[in-house]
mmCIF file of N, CA and C in Angstrom:
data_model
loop_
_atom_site.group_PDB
_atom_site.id
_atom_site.type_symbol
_atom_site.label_atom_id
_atom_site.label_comp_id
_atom_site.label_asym_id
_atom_site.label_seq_id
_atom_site.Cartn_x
_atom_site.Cartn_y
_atom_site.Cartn_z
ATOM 1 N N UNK A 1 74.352 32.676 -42.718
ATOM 2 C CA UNK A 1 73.260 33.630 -42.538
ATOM 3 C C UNK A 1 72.118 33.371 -43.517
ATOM 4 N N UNK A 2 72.516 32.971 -44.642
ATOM 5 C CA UNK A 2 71.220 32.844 -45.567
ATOM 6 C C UNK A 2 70.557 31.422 -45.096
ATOM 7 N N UNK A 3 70.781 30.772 -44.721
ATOM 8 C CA UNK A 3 69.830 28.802 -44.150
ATOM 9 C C UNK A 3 69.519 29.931 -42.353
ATOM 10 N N UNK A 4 69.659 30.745 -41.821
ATOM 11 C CA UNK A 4 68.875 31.012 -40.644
ATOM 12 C C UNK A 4 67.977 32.388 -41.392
ATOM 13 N N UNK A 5 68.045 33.030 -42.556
ATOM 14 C CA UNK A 5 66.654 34.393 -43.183
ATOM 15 C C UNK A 5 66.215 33.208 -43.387
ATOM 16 N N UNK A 6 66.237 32.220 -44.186
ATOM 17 C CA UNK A 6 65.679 31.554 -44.825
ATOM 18 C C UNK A 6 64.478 30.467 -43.587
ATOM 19 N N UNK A 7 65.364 29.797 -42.334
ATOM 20 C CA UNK A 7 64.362 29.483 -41.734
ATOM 21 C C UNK A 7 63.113 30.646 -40.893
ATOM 22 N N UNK A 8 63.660 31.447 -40.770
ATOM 23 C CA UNK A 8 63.022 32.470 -39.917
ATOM 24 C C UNK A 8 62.007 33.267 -41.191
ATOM 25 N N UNK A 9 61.752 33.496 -42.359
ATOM 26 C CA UNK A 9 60.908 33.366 -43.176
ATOM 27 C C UNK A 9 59.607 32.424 -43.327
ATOM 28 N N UNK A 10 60.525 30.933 -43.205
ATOM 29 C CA UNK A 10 59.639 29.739 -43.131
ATOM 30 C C UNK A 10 58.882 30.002 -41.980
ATOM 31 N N UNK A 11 59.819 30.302 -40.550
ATOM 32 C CA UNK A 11 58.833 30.458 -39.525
ATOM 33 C C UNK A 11 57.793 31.695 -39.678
ATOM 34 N N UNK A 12 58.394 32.578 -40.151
ATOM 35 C CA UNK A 12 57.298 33.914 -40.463
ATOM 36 C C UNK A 12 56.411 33.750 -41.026
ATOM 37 N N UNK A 13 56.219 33.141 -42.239
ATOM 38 C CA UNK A 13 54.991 32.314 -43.427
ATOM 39 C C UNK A 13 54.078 31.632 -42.207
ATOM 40 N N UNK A 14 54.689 30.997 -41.219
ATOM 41 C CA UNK A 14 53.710 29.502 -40.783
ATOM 42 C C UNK A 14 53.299 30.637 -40.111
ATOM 43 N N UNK A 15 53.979 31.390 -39.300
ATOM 44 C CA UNK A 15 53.026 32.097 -37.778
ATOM 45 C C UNK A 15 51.944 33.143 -38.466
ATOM 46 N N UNK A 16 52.131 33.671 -39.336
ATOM 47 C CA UNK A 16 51.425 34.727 -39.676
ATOM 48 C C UNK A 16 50.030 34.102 -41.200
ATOM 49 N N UNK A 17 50.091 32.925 -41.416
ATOM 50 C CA UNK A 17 49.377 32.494 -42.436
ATOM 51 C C UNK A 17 48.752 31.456 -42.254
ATOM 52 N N UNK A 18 49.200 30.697 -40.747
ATOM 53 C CA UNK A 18 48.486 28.725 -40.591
ATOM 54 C C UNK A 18 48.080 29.192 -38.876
ATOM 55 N N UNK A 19 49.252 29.684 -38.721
ATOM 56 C CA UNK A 19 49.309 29.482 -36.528
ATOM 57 C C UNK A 19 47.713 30.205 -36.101
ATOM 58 N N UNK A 20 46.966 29.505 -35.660
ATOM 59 C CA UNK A 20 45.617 30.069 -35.318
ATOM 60 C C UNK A 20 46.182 30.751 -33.781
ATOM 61 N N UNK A 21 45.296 31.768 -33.414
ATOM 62 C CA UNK A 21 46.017 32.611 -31.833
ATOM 63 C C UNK A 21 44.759 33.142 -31.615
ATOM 64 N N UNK A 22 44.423 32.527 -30.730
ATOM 65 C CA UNK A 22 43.306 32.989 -29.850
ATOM 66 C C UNK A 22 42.820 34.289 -29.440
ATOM 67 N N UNK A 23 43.900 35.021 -29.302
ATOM 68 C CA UNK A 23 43.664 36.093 -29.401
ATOM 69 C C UNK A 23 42.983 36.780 -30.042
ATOM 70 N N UNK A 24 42.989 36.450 -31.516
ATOM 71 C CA UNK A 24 42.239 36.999 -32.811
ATOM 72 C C UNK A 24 41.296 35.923 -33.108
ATOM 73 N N UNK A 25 40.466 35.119 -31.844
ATOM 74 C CA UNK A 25 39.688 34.591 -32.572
ATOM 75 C C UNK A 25 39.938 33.174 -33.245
ATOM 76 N N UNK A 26 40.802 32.591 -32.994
ATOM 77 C CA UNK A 26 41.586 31.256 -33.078
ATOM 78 C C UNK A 26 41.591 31.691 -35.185
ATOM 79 N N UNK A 27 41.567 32.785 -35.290
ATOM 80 C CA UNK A 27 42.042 32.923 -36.676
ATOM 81 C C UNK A 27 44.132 33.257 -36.712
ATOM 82 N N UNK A 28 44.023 33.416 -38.136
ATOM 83 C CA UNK A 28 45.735 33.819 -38.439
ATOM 84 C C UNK A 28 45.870 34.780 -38.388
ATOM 85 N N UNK A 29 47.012 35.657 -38.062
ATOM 86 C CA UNK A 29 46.727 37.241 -38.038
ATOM 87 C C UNK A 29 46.331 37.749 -39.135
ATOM 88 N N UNK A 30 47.212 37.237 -40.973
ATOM 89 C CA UNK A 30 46.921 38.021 -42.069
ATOM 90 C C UNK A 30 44.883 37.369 -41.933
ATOM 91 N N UNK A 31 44.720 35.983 -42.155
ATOM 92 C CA UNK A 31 43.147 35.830 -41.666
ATOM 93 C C UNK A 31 42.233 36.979 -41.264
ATOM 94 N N UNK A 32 42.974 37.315 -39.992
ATOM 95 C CA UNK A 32 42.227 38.454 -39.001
ATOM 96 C C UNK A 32 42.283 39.489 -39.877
ATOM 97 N N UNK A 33 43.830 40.242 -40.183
ATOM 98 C CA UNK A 33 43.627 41.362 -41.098
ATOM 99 C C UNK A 33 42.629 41.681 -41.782
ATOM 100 N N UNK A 34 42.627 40.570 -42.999
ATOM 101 C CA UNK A 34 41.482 40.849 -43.932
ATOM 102 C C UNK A 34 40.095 40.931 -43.446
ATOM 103 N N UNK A 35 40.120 40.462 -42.531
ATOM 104 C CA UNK A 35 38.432 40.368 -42.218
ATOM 105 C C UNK A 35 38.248 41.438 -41.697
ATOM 106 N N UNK A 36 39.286 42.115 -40.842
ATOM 107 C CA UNK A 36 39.173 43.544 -40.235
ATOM 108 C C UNK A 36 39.199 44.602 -41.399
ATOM 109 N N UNK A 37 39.687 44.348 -42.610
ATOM 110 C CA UNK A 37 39.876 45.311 -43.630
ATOM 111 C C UNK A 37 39.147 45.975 -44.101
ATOM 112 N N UNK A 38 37.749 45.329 -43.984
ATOM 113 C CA UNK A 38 36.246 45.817 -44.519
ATOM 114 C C UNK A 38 35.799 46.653 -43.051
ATOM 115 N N UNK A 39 35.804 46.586 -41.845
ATOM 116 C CA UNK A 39 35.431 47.269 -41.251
ATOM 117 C C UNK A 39 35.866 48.740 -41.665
ATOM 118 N N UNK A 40 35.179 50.016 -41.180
ATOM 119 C CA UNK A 40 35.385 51.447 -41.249
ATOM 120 C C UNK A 40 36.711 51.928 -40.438
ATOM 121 N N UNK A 41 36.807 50.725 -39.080
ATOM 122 C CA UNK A 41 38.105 51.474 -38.579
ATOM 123 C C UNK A 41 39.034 50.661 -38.460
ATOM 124 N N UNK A 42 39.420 50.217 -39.362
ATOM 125 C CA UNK A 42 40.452 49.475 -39.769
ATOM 126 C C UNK A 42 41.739 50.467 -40.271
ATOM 127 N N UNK A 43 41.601 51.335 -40.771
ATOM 128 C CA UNK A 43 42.972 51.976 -41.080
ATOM 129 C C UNK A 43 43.404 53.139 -39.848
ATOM 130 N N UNK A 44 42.780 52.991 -38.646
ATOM 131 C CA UNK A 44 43.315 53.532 -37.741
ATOM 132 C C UNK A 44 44.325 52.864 -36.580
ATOM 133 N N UNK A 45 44.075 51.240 -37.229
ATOM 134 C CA UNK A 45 44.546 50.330 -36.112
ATOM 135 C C UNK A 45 45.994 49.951 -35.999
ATOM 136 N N UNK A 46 46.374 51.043 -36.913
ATOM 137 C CA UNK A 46 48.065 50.555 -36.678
ATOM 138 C C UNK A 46 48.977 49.188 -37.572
ATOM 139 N N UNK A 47 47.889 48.867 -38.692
ATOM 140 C CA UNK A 47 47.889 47.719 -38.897
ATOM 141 C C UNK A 47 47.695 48.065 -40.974
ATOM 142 N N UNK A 48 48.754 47.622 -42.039
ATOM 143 C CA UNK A 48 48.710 48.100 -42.955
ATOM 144 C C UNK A 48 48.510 46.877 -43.949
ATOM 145 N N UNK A 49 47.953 46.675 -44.954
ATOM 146 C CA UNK A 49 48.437 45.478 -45.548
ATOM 147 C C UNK A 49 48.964 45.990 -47.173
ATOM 148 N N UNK A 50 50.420 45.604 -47.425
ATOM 149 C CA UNK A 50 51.653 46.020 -48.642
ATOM 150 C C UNK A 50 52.141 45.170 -49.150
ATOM 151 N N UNK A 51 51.170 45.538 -50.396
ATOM 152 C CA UNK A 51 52.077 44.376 -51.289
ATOM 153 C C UNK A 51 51.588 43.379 -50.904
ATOM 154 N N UNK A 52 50.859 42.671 -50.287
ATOM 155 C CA UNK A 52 50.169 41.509 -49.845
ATOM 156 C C UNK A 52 50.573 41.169 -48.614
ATOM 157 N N UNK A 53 51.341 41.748 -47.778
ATOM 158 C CA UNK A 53 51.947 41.189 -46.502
ATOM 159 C C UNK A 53 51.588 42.092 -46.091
ATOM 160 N N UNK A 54 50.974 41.747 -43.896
ATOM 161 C CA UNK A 54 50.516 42.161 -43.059
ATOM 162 C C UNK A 54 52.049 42.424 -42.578
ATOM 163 N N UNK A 55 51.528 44.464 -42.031
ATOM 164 C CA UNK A 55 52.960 44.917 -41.437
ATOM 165 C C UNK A 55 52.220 46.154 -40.771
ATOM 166 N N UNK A 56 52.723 46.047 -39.032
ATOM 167 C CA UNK A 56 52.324 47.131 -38.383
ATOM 168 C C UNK A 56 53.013 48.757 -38.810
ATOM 169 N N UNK A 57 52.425 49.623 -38.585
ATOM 170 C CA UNK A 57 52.867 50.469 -39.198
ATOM 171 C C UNK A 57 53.919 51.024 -38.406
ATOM 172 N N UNK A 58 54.532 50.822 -37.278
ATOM 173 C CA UNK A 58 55.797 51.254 -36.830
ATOM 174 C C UNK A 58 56.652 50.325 -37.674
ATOM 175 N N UNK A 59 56.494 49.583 -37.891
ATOM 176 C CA UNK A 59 57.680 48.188 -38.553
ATOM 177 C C UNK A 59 57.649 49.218 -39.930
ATOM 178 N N UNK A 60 56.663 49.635 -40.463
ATOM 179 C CA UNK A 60 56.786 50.140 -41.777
ATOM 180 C C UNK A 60 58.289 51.390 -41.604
ATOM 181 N N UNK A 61 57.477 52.299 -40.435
ATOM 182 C CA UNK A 61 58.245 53.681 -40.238
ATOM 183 C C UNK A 61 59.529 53.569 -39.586
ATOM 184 N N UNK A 62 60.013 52.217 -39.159
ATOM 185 C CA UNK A 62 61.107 52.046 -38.597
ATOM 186 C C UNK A 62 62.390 51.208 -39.648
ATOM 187 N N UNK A 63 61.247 50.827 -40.707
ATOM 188 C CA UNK A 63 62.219 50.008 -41.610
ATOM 189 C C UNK A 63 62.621 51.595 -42.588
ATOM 190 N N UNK A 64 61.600 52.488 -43.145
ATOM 191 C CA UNK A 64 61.677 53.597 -43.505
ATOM 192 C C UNK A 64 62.916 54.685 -43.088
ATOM 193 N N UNK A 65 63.371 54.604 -42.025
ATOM 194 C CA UNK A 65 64.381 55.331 -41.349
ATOM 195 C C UNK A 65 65.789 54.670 -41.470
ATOM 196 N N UNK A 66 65.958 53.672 -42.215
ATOM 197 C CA UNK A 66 67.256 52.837 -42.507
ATOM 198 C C UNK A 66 68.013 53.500 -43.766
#
């Protein structure tokens, strides 16, 4: 179990910090985050940044309930 957290981390780092997604603009999501951070409605979007890592806020309230 610890060599599959450990790859699935690695994969979490690459998708959320290098993987460009069109979606957002061929940016990275944390990328996107920050740039959305300065907008005014940015803290309505469901979208938190803790501790330096991008985390939707159900992931927050669902890890919260453990």
């Amino acid at each position: 179990m610890t060599d599959v957290r450990h790859e699935i981390g690695q994969w979490r780092g690459c998708y959320n910090h290098v993987k460009l997604q069109s979606a957002l603009g061929y940016l990275p999501p944390v990328a996107y985050i920050q740039r959305c951070a300065g907008r005014s409605g940015f803290s309505h979007c469901g979208w938190k940044i803790t501790r330096g890592k991008v985390r939707s806020r159900r992931a927050l309230s669902i890890k919260g309930r453990s």
